[in-house]
PDB file of C-alpha atoms in Angstrom:
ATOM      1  CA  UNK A 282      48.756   6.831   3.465  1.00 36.00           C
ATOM      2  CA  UNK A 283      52.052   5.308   4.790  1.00 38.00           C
ATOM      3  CA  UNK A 284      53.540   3.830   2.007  1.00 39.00           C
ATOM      4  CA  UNK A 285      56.605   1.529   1.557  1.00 38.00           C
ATOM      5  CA  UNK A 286      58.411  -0.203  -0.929  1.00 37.00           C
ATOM      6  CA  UNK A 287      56.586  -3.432  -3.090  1.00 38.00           C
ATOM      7  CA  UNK A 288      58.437  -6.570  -3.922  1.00 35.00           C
ATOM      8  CA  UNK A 289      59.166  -5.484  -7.963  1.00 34.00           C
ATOM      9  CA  UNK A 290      57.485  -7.714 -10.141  1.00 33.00           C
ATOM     10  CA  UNK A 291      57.301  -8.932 -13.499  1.00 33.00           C
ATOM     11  CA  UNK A 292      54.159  -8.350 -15.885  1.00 33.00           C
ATOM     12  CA  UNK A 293      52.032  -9.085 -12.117  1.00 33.00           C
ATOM     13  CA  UNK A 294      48.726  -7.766 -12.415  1.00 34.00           C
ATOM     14  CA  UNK A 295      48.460  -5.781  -9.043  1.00 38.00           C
ATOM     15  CA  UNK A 296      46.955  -7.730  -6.164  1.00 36.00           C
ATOM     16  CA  UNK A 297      46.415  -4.537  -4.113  1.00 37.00           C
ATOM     17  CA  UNK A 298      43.619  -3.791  -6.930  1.00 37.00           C
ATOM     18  CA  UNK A 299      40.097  -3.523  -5.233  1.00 36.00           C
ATOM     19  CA  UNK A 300      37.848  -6.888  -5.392  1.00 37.00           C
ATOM     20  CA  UNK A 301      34.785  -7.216  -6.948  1.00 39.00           C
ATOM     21  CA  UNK A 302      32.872  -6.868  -9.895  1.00 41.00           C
ATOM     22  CA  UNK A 303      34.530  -4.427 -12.499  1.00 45.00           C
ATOM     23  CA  UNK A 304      34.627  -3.871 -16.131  1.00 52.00           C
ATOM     24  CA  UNK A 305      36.974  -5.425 -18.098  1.00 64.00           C
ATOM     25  CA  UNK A 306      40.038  -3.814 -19.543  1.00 68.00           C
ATOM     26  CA  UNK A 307      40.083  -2.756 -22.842  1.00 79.00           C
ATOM     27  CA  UNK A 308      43.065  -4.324 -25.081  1.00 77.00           C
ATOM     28  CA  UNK A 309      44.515  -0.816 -25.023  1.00 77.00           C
ATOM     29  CA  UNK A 310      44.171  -0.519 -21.401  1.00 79.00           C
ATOM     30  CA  UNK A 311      45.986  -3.861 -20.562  1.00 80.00           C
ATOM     31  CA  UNK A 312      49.058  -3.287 -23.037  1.00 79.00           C
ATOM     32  CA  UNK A 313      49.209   0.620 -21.214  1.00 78.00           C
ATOM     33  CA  UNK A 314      49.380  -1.601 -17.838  1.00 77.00           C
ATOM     34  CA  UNK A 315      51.681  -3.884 -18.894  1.00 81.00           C
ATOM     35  CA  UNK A 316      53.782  -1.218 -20.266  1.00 81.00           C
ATOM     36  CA  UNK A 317      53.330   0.419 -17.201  1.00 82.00           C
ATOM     37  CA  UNK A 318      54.774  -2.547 -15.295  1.00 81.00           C
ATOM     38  CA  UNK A 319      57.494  -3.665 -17.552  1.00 83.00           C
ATOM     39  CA  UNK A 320      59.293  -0.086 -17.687  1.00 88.00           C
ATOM     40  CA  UNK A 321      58.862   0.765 -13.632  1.00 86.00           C
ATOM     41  CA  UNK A 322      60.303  -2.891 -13.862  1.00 86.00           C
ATOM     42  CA  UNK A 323      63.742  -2.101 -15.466  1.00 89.00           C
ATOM     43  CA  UNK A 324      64.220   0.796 -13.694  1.00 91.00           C
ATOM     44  CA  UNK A 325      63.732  -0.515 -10.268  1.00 91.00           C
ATOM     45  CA  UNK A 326      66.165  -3.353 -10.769  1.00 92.00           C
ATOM     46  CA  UNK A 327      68.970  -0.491 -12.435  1.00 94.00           C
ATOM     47  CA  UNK A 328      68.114   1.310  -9.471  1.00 93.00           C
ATOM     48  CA  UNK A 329      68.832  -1.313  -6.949  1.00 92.00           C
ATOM     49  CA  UNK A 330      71.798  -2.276  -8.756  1.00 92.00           C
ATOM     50  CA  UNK A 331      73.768   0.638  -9.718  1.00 92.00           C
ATOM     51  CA  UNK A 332      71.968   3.545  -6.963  1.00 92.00           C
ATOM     52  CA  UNK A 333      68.926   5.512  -8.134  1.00 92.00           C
ATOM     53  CA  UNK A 334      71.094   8.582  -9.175  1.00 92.00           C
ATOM     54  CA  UNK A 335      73.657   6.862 -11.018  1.00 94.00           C
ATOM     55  CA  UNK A 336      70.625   5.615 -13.530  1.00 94.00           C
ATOM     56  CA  UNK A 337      69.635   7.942 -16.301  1.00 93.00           C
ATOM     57  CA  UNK A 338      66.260   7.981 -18.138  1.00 93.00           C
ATOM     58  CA  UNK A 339      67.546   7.647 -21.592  1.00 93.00           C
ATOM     59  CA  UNK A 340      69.131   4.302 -20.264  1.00 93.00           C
ATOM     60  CA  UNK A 341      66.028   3.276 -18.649  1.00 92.00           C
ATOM     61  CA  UNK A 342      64.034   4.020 -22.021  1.00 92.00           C
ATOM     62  CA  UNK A 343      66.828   1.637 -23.941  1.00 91.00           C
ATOM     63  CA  UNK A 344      66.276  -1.199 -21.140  1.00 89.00           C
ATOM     64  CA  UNK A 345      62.645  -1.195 -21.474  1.00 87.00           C
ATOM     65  CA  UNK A 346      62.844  -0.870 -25.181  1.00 87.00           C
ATOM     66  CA  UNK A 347      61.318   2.641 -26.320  1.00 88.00           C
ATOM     67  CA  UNK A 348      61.591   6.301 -26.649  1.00 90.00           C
ATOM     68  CA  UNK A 349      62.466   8.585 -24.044  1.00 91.00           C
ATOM     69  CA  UNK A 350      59.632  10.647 -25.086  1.00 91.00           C
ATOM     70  CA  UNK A 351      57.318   7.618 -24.934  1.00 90.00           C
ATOM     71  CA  UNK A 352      58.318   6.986 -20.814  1.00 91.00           C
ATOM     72  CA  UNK A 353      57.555  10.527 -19.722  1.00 91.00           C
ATOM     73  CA  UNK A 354      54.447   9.988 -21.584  1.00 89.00           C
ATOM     74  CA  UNK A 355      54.041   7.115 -18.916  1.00 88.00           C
ATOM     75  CA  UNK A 356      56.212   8.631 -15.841  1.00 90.00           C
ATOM     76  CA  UNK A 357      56.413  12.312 -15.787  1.00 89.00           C
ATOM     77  CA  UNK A 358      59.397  12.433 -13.510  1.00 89.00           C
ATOM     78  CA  UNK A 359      62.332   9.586 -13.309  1.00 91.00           C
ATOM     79  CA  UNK A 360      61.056   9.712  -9.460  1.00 91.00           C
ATOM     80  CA  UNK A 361      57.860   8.213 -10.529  1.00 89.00           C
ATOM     81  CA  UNK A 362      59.791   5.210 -11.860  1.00 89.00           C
ATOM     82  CA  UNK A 363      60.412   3.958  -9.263  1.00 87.00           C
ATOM     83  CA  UNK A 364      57.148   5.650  -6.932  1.00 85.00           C
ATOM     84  CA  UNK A 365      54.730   4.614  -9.262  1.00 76.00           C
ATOM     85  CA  UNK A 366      53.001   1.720  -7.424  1.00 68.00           C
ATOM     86  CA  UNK A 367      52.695   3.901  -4.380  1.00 71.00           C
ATOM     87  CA  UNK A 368      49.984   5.473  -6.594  1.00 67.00           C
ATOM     88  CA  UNK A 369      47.937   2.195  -6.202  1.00 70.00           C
ATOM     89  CA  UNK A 370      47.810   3.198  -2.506  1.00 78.00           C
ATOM     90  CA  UNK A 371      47.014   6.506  -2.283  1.00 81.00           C
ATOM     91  CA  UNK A 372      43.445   5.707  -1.739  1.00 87.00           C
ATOM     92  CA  UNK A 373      43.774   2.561   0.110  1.00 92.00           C
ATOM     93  CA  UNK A 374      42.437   4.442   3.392  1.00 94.00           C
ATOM     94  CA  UNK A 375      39.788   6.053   1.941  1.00 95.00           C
ATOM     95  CA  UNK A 376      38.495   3.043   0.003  1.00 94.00           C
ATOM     96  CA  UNK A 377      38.994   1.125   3.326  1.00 96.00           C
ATOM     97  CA  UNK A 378      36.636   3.514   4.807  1.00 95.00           C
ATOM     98  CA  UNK A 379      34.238   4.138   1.736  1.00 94.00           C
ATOM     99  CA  UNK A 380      34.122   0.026   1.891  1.00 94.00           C
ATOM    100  CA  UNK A 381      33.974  -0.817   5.913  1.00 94.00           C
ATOM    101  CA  UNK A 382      30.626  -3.303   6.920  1.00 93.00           C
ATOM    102  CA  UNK A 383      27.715  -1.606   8.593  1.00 92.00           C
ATOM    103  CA  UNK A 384      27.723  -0.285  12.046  1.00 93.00           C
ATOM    104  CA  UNK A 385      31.595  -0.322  11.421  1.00 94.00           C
ATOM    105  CA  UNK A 386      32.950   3.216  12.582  1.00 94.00           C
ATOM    106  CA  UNK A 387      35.998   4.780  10.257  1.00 95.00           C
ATOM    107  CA  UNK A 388      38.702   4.140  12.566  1.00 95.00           C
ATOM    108  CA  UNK A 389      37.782   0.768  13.283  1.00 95.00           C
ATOM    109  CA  UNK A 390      37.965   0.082   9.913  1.00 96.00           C
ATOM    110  CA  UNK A 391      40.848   1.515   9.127  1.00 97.00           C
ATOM    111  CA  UNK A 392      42.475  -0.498  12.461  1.00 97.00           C
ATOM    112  CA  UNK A 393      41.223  -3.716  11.217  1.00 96.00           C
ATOM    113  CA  UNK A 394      42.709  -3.444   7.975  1.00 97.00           C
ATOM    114  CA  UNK A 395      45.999  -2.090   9.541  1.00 97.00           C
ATOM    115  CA  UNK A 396      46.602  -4.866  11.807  1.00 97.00           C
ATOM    116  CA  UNK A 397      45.184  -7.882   8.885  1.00 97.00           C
ATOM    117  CA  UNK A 398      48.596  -5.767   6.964  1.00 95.00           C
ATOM    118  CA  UNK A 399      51.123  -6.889  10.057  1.00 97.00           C
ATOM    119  CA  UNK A 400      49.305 -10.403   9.845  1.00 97.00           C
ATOM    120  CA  UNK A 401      50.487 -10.714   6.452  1.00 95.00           C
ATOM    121  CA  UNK A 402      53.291  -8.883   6.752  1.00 95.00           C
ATOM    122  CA  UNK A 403      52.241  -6.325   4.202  1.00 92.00           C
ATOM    123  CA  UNK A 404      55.493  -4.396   2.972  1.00 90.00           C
ATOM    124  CA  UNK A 405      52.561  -1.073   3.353  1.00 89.00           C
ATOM    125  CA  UNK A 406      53.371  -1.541   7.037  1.00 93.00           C
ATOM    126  CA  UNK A 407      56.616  -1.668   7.178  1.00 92.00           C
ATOM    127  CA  UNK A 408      56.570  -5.065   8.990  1.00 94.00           C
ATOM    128  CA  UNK A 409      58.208  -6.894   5.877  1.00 93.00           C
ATOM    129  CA  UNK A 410      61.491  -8.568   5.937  1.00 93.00           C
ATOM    130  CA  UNK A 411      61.689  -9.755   2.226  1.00 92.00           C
ATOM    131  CA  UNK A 412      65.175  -8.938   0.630  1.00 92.00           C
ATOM    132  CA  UNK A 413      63.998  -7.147  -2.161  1.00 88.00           C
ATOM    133  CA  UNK A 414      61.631  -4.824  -0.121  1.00 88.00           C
ATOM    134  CA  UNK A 415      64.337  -4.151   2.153  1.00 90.00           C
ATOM    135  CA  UNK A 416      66.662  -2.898  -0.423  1.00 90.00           C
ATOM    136  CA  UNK A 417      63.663  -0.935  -1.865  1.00 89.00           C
ATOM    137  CA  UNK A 418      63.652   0.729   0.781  1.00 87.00           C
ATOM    138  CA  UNK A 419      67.054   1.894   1.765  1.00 89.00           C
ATOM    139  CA  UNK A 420      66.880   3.179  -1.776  1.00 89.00           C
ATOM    140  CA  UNK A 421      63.638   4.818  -1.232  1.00 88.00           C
ATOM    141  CA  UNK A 422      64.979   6.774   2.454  1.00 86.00           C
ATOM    142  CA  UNK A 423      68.803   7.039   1.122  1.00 88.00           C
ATOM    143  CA  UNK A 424      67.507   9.189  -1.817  1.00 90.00           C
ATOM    144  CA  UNK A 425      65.971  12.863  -0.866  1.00 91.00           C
ATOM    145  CA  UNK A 426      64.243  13.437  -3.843  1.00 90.00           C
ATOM    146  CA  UNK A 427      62.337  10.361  -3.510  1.00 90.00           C
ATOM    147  CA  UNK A 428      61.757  11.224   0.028  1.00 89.00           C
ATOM    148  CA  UNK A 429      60.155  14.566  -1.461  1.00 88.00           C
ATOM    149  CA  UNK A 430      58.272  13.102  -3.924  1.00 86.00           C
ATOM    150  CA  UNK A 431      56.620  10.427  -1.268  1.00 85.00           C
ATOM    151  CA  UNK A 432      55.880  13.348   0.772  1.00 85.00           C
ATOM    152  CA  UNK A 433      53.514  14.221  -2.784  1.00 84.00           C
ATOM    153  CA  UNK A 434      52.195  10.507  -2.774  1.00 84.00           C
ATOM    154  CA  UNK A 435      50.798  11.115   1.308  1.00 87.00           C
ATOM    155  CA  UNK A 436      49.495  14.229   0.618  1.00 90.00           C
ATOM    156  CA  UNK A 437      47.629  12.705  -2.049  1.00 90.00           C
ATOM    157  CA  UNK A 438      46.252   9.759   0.185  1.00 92.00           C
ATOM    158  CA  UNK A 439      45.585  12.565   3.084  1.00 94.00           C
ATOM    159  CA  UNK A 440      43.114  14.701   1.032  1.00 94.00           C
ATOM    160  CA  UNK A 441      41.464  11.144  -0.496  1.00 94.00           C
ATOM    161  CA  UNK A 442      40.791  10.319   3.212  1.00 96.00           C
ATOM    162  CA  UNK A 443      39.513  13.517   3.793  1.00 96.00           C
ATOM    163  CA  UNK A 444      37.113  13.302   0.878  1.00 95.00           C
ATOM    164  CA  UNK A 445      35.696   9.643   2.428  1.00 95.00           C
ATOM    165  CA  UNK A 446      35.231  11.562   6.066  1.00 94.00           C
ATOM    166  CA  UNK A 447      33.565  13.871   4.161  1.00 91.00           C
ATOM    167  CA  UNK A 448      35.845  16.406   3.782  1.00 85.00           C
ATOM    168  CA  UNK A 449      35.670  20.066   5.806  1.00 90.00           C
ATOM    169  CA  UNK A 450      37.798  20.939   8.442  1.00 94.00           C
ATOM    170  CA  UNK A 451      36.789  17.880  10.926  1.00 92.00           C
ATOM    171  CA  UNK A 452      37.240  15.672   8.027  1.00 93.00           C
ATOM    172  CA  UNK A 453      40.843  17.063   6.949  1.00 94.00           C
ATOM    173  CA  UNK A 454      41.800  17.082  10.685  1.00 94.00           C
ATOM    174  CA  UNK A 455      40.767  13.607  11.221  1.00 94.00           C
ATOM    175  CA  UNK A 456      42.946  12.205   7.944  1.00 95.00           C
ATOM    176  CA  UNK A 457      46.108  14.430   8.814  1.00 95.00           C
ATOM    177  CA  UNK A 458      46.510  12.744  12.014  1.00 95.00           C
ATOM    178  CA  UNK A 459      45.415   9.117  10.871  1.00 96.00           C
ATOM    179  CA  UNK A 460      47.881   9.242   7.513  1.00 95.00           C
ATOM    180  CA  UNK A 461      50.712  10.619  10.353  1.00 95.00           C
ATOM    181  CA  UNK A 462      49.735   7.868  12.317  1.00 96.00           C
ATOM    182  CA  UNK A 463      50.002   4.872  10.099  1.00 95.00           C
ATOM    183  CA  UNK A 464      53.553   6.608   8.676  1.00 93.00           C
ATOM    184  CA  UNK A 465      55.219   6.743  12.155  1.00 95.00           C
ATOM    185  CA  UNK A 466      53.835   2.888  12.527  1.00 97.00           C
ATOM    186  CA  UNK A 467      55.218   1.713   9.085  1.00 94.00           C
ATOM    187  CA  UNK A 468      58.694   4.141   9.601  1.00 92.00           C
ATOM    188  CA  UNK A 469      59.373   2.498  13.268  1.00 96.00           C
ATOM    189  CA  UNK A 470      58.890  -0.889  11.708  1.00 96.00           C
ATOM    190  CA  UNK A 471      60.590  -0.601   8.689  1.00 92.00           C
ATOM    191  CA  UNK A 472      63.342   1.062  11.015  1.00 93.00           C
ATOM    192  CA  UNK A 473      63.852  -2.061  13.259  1.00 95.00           C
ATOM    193  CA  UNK A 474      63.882  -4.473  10.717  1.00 94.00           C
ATOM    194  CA  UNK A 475      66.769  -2.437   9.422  1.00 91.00           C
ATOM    195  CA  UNK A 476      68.535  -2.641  12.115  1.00 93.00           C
ATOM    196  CA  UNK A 477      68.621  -6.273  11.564  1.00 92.00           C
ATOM    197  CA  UNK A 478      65.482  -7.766  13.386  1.00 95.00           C
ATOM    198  CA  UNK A 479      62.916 -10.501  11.765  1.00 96.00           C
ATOM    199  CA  UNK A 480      59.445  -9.351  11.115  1.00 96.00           C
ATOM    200  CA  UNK A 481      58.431 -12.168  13.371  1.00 96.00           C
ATOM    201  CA  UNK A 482      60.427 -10.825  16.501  1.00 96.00           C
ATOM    202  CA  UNK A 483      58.987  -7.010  15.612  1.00 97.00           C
ATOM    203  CA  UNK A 484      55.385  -8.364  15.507  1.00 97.00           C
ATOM    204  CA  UNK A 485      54.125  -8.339  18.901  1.00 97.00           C
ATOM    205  CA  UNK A 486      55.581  -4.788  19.126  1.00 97.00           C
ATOM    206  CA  UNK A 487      54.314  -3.591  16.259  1.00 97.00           C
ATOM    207  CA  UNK A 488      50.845  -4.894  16.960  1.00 98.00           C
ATOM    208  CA  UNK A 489      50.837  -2.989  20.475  1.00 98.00           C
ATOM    209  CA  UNK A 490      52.216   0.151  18.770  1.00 98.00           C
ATOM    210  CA  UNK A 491      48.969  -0.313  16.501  1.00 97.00           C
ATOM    211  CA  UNK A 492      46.956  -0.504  19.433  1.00 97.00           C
ATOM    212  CA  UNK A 493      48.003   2.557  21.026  1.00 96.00           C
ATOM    213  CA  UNK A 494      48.123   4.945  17.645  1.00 96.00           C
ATOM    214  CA  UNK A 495      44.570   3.849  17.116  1.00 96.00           C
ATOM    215  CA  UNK A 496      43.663   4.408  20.824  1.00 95.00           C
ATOM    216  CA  UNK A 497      45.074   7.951  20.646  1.00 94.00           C
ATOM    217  CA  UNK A 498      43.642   8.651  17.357  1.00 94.00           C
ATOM    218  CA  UNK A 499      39.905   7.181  18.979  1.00 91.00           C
ATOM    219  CA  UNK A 500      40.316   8.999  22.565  1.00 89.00           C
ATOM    220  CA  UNK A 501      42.651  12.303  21.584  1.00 76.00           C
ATOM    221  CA  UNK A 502      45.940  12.677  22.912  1.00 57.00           C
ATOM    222  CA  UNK A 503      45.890  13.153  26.892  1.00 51.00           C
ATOM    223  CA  UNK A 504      48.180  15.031  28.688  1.00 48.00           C
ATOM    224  CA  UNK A 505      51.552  13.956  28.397  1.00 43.00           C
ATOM    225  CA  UNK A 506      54.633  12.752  30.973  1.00 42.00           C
ATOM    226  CA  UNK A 507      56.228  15.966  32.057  1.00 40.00           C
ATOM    227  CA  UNK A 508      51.720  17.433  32.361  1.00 33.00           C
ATOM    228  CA  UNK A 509      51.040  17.842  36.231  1.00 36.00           C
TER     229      UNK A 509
END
């Protein structure tokens, strides 16, 4: 799964949570979410302020108001403080696919969704120009551990994918080259918008781009430009 940075948010429940009927949270479950929420919370906005390696853990812990010991109960690593909600996507692609309509083949499914994300300008695509996600994510590709430990998050969201195509070597072929295919997307929009263009001007591009990953993906890469 391509993954980018979220807008940080405050005690949100997460909108990216599947629809539909599900059981209610326990009391226990909603404080763990809300704890969840308010430490990654802190952290990002320390992050963002003072640079992700100039941020300790103990002074997260004091922000948020508890133990050290109590946040690596929560985040194992300070990198999941601030990758944490990338989590809530690793299995967007496969629940995509596990949830596409009748008659609806994988990759279409997994194009539709795509190109609804540039619609709304989902920061998952890369095709977001809010401030916030913007600085989220020159900390997120200025900082090589967090690099690394995105690398972990994909991986994750690969093998998921694999699991919905039903796994095996066709399966784990297929989802390597789709999860590679909606990074490169996400990376070259994230990288013009950078560079200082709206997400309205990189639309149209990004839309075609779409268009021709998903054709490649359907039809297998031809022969290239220097092929006889």
């Amino acid at each position: 799964m391509v993954m980018s940075g979220e807008t940080p948010r405050s005690g949100a429940a997460d909108e990216d949570a599947p629809c539909g009927p599900s059981a209610p949270m326990s009391l226990r479950e909603r404080k763990k979410q809300l704890t969840y929420q308010a430490v990654s919370d802190a952290a990002i906005a320390m992050f963002l302020e003072r640079g992700f390696d100039r941020v300790s853990v103990a002074e997260v812990a004091a922000a948020a108001d508890i133990s050290k010991p109590t946040l690596f109960r929560y985040f194992p690593s300070k990198e999941d403080l601030a990758l944490h909600r990338f989590a809530d996507h690793e299995d967007e692609s496969a629940r995509v696919v596990a949830a596409r309509a009748d008659g609806e083949s994988p990759l279409d499914a997994l194009r539709r969704h795509f190109l609804e994300g540039l619609e709304r300008r989902d920061p998952v695509t890369g095709l977001c120009d809010v401030p916030a996600v913007l600085a989220f994510h020159r900390m997120l590709y200025g900082t090589p551990s967090l690099v690394a430990r995105l690398y972990a998050y994909q991986g994750r969201s690969e093998a998921a994918l694999a699991r919905a195509l039903g796994d095996g070597v066709p399966g784990r072929l297929a989802a390597g080259q789709i999860i590679a295919v909606l990074r490169i997307l996400a990376l070259d929009n994230w990288r013009r918008i950078s560079e200082g263009q709206s997400a309205d001007e990189v639309y149209g591009d990004a839309v075609e781009a779409a268009e021709l990953g998903f054709a490649q993906l359907r039809s297998g890469l031809g022969p290239g430009p220097d092929s006889p």
